[in-house]
Coordinates of C-alpha atoms and ligand atoms in Angstrom, one line a residue:
X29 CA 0.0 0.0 0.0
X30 CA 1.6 3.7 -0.9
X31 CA 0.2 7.0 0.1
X32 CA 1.1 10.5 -1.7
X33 CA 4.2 12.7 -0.4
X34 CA 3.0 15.9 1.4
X35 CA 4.7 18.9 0.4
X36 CA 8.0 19.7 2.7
X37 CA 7.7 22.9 4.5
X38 CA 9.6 26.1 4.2
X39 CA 12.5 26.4 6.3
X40 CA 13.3 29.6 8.1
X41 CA 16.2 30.8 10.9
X42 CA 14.0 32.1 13.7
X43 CA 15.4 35.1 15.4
X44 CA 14.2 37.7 17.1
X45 CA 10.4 38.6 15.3
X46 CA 12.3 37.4 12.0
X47 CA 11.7 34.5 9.8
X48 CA 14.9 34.4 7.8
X49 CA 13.9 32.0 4.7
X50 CA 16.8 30.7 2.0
X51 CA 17.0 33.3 -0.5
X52 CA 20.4 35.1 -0.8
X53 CA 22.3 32.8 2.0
X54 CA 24.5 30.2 2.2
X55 CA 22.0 26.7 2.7
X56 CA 22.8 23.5 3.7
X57 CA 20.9 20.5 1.7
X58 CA 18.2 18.4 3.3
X59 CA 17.5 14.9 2.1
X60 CA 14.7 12.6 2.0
X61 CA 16.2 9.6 3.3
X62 CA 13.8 7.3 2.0
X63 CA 15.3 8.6 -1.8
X64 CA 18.6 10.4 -0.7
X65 CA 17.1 13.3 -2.9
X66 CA 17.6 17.4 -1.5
X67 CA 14.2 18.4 -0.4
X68 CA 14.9 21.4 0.7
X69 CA 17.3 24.0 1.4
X70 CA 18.1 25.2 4.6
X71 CA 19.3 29.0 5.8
X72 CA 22.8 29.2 7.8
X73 CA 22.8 31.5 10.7
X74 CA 25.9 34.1 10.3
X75 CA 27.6 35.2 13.0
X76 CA 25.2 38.3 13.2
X77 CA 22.4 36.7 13.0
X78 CA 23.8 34.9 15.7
X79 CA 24.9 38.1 18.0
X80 CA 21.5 39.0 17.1
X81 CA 20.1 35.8 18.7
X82 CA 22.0 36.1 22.1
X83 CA 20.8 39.8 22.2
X84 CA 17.0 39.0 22.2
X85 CA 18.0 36.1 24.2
X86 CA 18.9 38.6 27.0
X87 CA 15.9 41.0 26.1
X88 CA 13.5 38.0 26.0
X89 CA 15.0 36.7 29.7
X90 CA 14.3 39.6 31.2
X91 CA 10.5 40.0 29.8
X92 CA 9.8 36.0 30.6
X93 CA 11.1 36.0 33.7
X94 CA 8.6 38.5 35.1
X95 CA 6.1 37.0 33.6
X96 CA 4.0 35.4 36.3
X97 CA 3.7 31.6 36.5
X98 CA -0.4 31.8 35.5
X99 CA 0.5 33.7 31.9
X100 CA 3.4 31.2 31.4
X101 CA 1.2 28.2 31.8
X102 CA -1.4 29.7 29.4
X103 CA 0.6 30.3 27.3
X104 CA 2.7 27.2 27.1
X105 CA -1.0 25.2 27.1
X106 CA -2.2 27.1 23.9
X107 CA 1.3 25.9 22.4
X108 CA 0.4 22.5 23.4
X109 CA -2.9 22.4 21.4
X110 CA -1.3 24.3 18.8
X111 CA 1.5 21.0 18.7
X112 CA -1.6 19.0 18.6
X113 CA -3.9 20.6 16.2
X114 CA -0.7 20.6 13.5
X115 CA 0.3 17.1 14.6
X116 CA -0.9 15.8 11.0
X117 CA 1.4 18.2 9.2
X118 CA 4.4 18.4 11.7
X119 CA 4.7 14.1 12.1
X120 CA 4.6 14.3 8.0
X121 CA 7.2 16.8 7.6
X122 CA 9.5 14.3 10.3
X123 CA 8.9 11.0 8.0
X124 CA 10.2 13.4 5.2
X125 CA 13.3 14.6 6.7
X126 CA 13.7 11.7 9.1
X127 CA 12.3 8.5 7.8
X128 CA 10.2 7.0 10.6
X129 CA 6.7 5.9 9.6
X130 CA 3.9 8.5 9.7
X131 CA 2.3 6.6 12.7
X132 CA 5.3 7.2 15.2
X133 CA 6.2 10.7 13.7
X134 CA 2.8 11.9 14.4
X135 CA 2.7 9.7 17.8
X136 CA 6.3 11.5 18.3
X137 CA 4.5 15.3 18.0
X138 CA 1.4 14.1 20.3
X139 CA 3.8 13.4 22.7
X140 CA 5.7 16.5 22.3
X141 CA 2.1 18.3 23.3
X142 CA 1.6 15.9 26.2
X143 CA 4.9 17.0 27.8
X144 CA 4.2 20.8 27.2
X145 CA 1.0 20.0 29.5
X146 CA 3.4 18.5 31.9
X147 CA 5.3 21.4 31.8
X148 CA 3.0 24.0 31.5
X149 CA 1.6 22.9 34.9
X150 CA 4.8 22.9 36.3
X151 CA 5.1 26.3 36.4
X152 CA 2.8 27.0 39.2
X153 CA 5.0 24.5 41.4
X154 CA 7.8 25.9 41.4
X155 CA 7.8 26.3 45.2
X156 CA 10.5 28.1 47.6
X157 CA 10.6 27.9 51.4
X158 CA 10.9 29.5 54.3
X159 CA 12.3 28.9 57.7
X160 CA 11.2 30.4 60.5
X161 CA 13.7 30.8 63.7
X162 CA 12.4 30.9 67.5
X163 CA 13.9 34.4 67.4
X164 CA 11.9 35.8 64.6
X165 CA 14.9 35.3 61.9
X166 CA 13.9 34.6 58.5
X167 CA 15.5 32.4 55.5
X168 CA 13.9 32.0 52.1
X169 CA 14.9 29.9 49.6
X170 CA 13.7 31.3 46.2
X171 CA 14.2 29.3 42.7
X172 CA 14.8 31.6 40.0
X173 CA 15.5 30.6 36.4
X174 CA 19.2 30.4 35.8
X175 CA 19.0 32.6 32.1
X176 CA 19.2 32.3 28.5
X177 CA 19.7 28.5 27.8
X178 CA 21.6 27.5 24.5
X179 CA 20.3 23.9 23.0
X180 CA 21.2 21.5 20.5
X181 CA 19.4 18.4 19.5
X182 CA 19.7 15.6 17.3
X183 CA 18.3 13.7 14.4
X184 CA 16.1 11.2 15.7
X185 CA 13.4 12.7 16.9
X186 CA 13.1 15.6 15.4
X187 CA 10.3 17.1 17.3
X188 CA 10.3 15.4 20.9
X189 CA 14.4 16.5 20.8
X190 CA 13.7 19.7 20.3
X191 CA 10.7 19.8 23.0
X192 CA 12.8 18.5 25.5
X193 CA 15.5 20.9 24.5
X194 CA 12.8 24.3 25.2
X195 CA 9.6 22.8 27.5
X196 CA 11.8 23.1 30.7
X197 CA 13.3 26.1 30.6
X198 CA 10.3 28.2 29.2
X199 CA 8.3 26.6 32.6
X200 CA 10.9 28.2 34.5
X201 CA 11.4 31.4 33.3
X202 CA 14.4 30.9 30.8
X203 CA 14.9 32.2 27.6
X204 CA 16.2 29.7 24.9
X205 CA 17.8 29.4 21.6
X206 CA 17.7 25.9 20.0
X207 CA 19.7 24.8 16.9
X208 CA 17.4 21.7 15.8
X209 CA 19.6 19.2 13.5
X210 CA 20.5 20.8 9.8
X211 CA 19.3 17.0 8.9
X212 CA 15.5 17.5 10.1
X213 CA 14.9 20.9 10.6
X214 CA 11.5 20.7 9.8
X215 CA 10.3 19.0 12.6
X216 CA 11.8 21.5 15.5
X217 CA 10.8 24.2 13.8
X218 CA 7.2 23.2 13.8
X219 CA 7.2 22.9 17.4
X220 CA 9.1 26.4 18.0
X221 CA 6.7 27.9 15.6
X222 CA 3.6 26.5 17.4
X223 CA 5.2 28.2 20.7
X224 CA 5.5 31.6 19.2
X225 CA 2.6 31.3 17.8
X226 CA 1.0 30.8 20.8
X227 CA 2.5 33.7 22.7
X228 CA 5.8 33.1 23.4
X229 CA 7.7 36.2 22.8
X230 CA 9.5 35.7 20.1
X231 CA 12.5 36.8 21.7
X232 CA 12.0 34.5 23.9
X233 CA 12.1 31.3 21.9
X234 CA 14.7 31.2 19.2
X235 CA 15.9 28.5 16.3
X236 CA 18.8 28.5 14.8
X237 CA 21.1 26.6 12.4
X238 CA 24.4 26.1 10.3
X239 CA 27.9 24.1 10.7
X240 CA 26.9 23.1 14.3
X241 CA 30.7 23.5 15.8
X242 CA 30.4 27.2 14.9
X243 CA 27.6 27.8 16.3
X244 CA 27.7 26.2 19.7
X245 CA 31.2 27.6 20.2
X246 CA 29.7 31.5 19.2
X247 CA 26.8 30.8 21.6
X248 CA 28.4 29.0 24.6
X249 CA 31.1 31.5 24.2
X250 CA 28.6 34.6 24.9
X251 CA 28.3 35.3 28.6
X252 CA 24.6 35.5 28.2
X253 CA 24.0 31.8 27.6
X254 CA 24.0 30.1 31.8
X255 CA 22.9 26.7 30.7
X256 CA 23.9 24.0 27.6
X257 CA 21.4 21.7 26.8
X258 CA 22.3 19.1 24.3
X259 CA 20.9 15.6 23.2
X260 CA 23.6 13.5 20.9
X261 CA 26.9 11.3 20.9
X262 CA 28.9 10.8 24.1
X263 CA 32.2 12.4 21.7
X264 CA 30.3 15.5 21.1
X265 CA 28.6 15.5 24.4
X266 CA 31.9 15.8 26.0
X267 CA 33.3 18.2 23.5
X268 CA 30.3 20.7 24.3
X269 CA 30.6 20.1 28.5
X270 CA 34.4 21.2 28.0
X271 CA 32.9 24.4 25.9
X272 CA 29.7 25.2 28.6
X273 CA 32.8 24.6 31.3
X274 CA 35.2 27.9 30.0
X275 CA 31.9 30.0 31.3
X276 CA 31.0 27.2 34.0
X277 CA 27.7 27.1 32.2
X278 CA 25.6 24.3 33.5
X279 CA 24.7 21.4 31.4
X280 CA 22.1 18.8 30.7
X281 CA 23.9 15.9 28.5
X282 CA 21.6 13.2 27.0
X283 CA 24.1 11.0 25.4
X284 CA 24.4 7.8 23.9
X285 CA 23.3 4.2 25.2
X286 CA 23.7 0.8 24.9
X287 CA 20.9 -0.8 26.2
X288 CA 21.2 -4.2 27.9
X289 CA 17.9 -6.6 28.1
X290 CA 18.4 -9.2 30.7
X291 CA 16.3 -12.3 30.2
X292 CA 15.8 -15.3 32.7
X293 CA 14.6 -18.7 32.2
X294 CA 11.5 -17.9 34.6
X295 CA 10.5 -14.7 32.4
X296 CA 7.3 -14.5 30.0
X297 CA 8.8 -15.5 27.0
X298 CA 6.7 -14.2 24.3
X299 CA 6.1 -11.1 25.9
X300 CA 9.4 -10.3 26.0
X301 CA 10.0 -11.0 22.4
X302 CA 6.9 -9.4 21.4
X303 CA 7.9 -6.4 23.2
X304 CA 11.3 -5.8 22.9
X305 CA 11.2 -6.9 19.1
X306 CA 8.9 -4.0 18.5
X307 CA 11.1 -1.6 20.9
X308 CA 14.4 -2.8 18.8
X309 CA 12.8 -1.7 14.7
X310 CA 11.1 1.2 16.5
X311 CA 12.7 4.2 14.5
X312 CA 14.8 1.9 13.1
X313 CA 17.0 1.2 16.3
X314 CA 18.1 5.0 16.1
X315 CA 16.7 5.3 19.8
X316 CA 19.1 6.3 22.5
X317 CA 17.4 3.8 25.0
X318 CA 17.1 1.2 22.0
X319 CA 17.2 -2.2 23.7
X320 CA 20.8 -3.9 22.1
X321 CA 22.7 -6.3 24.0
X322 CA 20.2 -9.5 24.5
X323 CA 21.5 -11.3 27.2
X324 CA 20.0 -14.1 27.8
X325 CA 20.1 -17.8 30.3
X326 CA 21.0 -20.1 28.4
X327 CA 18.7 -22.6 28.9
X328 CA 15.8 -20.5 27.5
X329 CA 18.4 -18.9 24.9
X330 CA 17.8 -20.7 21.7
X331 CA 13.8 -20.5 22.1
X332 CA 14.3 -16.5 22.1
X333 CA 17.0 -15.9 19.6
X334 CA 14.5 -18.6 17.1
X335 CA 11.8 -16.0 18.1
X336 CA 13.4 -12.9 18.0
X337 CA 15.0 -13.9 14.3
X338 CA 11.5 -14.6 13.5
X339 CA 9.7 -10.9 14.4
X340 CA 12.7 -9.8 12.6
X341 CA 12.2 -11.6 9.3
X342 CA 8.5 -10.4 9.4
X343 CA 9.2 -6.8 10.1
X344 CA 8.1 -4.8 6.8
X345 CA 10.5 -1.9 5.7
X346 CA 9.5 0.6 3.4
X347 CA 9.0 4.0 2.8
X348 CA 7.6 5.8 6.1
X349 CA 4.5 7.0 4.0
X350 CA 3.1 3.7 2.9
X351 CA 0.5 2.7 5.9
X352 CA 1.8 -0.7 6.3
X353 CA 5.2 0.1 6.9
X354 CA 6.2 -0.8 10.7
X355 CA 10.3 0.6 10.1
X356 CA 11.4 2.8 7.2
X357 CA 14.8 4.0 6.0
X358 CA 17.5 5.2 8.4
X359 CA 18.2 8.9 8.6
X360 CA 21.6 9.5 6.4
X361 CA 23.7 7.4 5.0
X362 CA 25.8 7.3 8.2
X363 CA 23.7 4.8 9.6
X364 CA 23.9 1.9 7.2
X365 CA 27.5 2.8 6.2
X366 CA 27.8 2.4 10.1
X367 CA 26.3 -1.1 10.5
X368 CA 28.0 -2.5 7.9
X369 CA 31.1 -1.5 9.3
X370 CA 30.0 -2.9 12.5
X371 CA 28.5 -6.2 11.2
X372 CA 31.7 -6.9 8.9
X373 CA 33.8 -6.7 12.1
X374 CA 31.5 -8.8 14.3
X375 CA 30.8 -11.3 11.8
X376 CA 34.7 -11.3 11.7
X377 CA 35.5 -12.4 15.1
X378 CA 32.9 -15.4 14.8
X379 CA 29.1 -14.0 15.8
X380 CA 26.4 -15.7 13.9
X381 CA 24.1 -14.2 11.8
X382 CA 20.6 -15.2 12.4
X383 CA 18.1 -12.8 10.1
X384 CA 19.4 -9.6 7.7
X385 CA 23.1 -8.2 7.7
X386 CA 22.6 -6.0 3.8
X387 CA 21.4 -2.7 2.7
X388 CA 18.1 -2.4 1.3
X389 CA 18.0 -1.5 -2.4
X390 CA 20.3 1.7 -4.1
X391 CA 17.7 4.1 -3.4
X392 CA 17.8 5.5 0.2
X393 CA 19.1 4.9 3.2
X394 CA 17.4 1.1 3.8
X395 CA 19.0 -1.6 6.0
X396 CA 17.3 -5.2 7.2
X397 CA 16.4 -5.7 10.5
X398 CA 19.2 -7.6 11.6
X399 CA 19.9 -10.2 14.6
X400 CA 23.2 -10.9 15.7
X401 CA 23.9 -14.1 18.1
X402 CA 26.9 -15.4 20.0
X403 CA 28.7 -11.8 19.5
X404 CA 32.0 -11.9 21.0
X405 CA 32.7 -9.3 23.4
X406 CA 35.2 -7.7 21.5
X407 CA 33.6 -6.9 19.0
X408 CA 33.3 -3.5 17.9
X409 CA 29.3 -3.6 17.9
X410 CA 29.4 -5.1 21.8
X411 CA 31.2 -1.9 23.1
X412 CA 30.2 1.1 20.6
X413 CA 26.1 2.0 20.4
X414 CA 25.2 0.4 16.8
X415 CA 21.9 2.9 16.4
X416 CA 20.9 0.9 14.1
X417 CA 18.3 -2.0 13.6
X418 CA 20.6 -4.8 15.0
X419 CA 20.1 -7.1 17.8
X420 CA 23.1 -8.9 19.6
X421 CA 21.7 -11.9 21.6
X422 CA 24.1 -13.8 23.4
X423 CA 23.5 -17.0 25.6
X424 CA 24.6 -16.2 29.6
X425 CA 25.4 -18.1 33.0
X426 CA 23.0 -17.0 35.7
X427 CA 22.7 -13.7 37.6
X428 CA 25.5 -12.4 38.4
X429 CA 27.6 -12.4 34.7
X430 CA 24.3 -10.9 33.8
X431 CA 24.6 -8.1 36.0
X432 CA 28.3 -7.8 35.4
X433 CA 28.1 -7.6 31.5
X434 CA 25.1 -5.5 32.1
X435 CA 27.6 -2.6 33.5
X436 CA 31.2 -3.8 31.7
X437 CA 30.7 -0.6 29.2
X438 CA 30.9 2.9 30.5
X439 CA 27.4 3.8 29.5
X440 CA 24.2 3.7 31.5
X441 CA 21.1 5.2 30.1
X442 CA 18.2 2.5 29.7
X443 CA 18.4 -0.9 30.7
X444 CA 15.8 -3.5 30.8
X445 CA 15.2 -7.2 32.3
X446 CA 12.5 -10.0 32.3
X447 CA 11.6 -12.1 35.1
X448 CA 8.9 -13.1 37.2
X449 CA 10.9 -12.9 40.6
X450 CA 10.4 -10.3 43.1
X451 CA 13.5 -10.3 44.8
X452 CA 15.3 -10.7 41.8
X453 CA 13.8 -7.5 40.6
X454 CA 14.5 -5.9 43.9
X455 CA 18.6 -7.0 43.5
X456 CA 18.6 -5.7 39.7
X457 CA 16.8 -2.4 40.1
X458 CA 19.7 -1.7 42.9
X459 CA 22.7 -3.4 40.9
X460 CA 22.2 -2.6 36.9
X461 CA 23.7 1.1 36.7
X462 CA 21.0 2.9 34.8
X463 CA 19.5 6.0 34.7
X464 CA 16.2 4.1 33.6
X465 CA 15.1 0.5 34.2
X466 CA 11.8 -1.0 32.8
X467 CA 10.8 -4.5 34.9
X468 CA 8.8 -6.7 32.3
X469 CA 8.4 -4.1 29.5
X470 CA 9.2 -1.7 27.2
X471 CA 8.5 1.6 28.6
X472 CA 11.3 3.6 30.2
X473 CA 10.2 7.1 29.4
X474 CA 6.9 9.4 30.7
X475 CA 6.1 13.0 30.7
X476 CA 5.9 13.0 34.5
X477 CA 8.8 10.9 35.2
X478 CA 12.6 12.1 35.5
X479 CA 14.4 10.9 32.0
X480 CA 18.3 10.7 31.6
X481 CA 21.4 8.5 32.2
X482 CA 24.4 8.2 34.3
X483 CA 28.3 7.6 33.8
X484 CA 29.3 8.0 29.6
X485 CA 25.4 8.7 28.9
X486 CA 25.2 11.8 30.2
X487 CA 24.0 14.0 32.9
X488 CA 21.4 16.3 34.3
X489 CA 17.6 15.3 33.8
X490 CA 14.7 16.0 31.2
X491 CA 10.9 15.3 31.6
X492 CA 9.0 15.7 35.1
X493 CA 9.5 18.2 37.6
X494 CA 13.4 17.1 37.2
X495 CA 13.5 18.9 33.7
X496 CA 12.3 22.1 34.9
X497 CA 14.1 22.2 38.0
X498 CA 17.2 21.4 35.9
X499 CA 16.8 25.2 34.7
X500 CA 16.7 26.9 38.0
X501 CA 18.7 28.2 40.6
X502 CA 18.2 28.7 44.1
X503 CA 18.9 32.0 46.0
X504 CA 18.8 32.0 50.0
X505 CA 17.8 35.4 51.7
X506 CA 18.7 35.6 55.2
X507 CA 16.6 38.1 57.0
X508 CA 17.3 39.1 60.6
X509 CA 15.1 39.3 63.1
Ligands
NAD620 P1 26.5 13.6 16.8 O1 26.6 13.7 18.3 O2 27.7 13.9 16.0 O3 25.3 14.5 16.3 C1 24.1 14.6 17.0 C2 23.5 16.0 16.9 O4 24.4 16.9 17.5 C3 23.4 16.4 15.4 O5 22.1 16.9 15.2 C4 24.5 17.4 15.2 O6 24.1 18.4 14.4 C5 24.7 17.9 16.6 N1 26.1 18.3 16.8 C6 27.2 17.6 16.4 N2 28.3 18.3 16.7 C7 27.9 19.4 17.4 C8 28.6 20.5 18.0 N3 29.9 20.6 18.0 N4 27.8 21.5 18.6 C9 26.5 21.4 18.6 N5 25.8 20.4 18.0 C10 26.5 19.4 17.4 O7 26.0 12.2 16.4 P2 25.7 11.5 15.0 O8 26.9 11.5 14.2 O9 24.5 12.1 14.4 O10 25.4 10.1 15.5 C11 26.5 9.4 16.0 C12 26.1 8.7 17.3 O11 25.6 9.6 18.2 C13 25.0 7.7 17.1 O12 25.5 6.5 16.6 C14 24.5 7.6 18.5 O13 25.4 6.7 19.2 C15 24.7 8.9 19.1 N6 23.4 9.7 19.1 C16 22.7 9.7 20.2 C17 21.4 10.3 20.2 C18 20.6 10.3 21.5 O14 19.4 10.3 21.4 N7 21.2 10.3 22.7 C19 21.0 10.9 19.1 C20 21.7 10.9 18.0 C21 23.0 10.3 18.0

């Protein structure tokens, strides 16, 4: 089944009350990777439009700021029926730029409205305190928004990204200037747009975009940006903390993952293939808390690798429009360049191949789902995130080598495990290191719920009060009696 290709939206640098479109500026090409045609072409920021930028950053701090909680929430509400009454059109520009079906794009942009909501009534708890002393002394503790925050966002979800990247600090008071990915602009912009159209100030909520490097070194540089907020590889992650750390700027990271799934020979067997097969081809495995290593006791190992190669052979890949389509291309031609690279080298040490391992076609950016099995664990793909649509499932010796291979690498973002034993779960959610852990299911991520990892995948929080208090300082008045 095939539907038509809506038409791509206009893409515009958002700065100040301007809408800089194309015309007469250096672009940067965006492709559909379902084709690997240009689509569009997208304006570069120059480094006064930039200044500009960081200027109405300041203005637009000081006017939000003293804006009182009631007007923010309004206004952030209307954005967030805005988000959901362009849903349609925003989730069809992401499957152009990005790939994903329609379903989960659009899905991806309802989502991005529930978590505004979240937000928006955030902003009326934003509580201080007060202590009172026997002698009459006072101390408040006030929480004030810490200022302009500078955020960058990746590819992968174009939209929630670039939510996550402005919802908190507009509930707090901030002002914010986001640089969406050149590679799906479209996306971010249709959320920043719905915000300014519903009343943000427009200095208030800024997008911006052009050879990434440049830019985040010109804004973290400026003393007017107090917080970096960036989603995207541990490497770059690491690069920008050094940048934010010259002006001791402070710093959400959400890096990169590699999701271990621990599976025990008491678990529900079919529900955890069902559901973590569908988790793994979600947006083609480009999904920072993508399940990845498999691990799995040996005695029920065979019947889930048999079961997981099987949801992989039936998974159908296509173009993101057609409405039977459950994974579509992958972004750029990174990715499957990437796997291959990754699968050549695995397959080289001696892992079996159980269901894919080629490129889809010469037109786009296609790859098979793919399942790996009996992956050594040097192996390139066992240590370094594949973000891709490959499973590793490898056959393990009770417990404790679960747990242990569960923390060997350096990152900790989502991890998952399957059994039906209570005080197993009780010694796994204390021993996996994890910034999220989902018990018998897939689910690691909610508007009201603290999201973000610890050690290589990053730190600071996003989602739930967490992501809003994540853009505040506190200020203690001492007040004698
Ligand atoms: P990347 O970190 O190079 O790029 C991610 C995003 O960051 C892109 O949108 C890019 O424009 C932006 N970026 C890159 N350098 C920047 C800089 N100096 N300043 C500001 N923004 C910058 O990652 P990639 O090459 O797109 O993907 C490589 C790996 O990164 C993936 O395989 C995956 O492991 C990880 N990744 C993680 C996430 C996540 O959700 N945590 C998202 C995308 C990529």
């Amino acid at each position: 089944m095939s539907s038509t290709v809506p038409a791509y939206p206009a893409l515009n640098l958002l700065i100040g009350e301007e809408a800089i479109g194309a015309s007469g500026r250096d672009t940067i090409d965006v492709l559909d990777p379902a084709t690997g045609e240009v689509i569009a072409a997208l304006p570069k920021a120059t480094t006064a439009d930039l200044d500009a930028a960081l200027e109405a950053a300041a203005r637009g701090f000081k006017q939000w700021r003293a804006t009182s909680a009631d007007q923010r929430e309004a206004v952030l509400r209307k954005g967030a029926a805005l988000i959901r009454e362009r849903a349609k059109d925003i989730g069809a520009a992401i499957t152009r730029e990005q790939g994903k079906p329609l379903k989960e794009a659009v899905g991806e942009t309802i989502y991005c409205a529930m978590l505004l909501e979240f937000y928006a009534g955030e902003c009326k708890r934003l509580y201080g305190k007060t202590l009172v002393r026997p002698d009459g002394q006072r101390v408040e503790v006030r929480h004030e928004p810490v200022g302009p925050v500078a955020g960058f966002s990746a590819w992968n979800f174009p939209a929630l990204n670039v939510i996550r990247k402005v919802g908190g600090p507009l509930a707090a008071g901030c002002s914010v200037i986001v640089k969406p990915s050149e590679e799906t602009p479209a996306g971010g912009l249709g959320i920043v747009q719905a915000l300014r159209d519903a009343g943000v100030p427009a200095d208030v909520c800024q997008a911006v975009f052009g050879v990434p490097d440049d830019i985040s070194r010109h804004l973290l540089a400026s003393p007017v940006i107090r917080k970096l907020t960036f989603t995207g590889s541990t490497a770059v992650g690491k690069h920008l903390a050094k940048l934010a750390a010259e002006n001791l700027q402070r710093a959400t990271l959400e890096l990169g993952g590699h999701g271990p799934v621990l599976v025990f020979n008491d678990a529900d067997i079919d529900k955890a293939l069902d559901t973590m097969a569908g988790n793994k081809f979600r947006n083609a495995g480009q999904v920072c808390v993508s399940p990845t290593r498999f691990l799995v006791e040996e005695d029920v190992f065979e019947r889930f690798r048999d079961g997981f190669v099987e949801r992989a052979k039936a998974v159908k890949v296509g173009n993101g429009f057609d409405g039977d389509t459950v994974m579509g291309p992958m972004a750029s031609q990174r990715g499957p360049d990437g796997i291959q690279t990754k699968l050549a080298d695995a397959l080289d040490k001696g892992a079996k191949l159980g269901a894919g391992g080629n490129r889809i076609g010469n037109q786009g950016y296609f790859h098979e789902p793919t399942v790996l099995s009996e992956v050594p664990l040097d192996a390139t793909i066992m240590n370094e995130e594949p973000f891709g649509p490959v499973a590793m499932i490898n056959p393990m010796k009770g417990e404790e080598a679960m747990i242990e291979e569960a923390n060997r690498l350096p990152y900790g973002l989502a991890a998952y495990a399957w059994t039906q034993d209570a005080k197993r779960r009780m010694r796994l959610t204390s021993e996996i290191e994890a910034g999220m852990i989902a018990i018998n299911g897939g689910t690691v991520s909610a508007v009201d719920a603290p999201f973000g990892g610890v050690k290589w995948s990053g730190y600071g929080l996003e989602d739930g009060a967490e992501g809003v208090t994540a853009c505040m300082v506190s200020k203690t008045i001492h007040e004698a009696a």
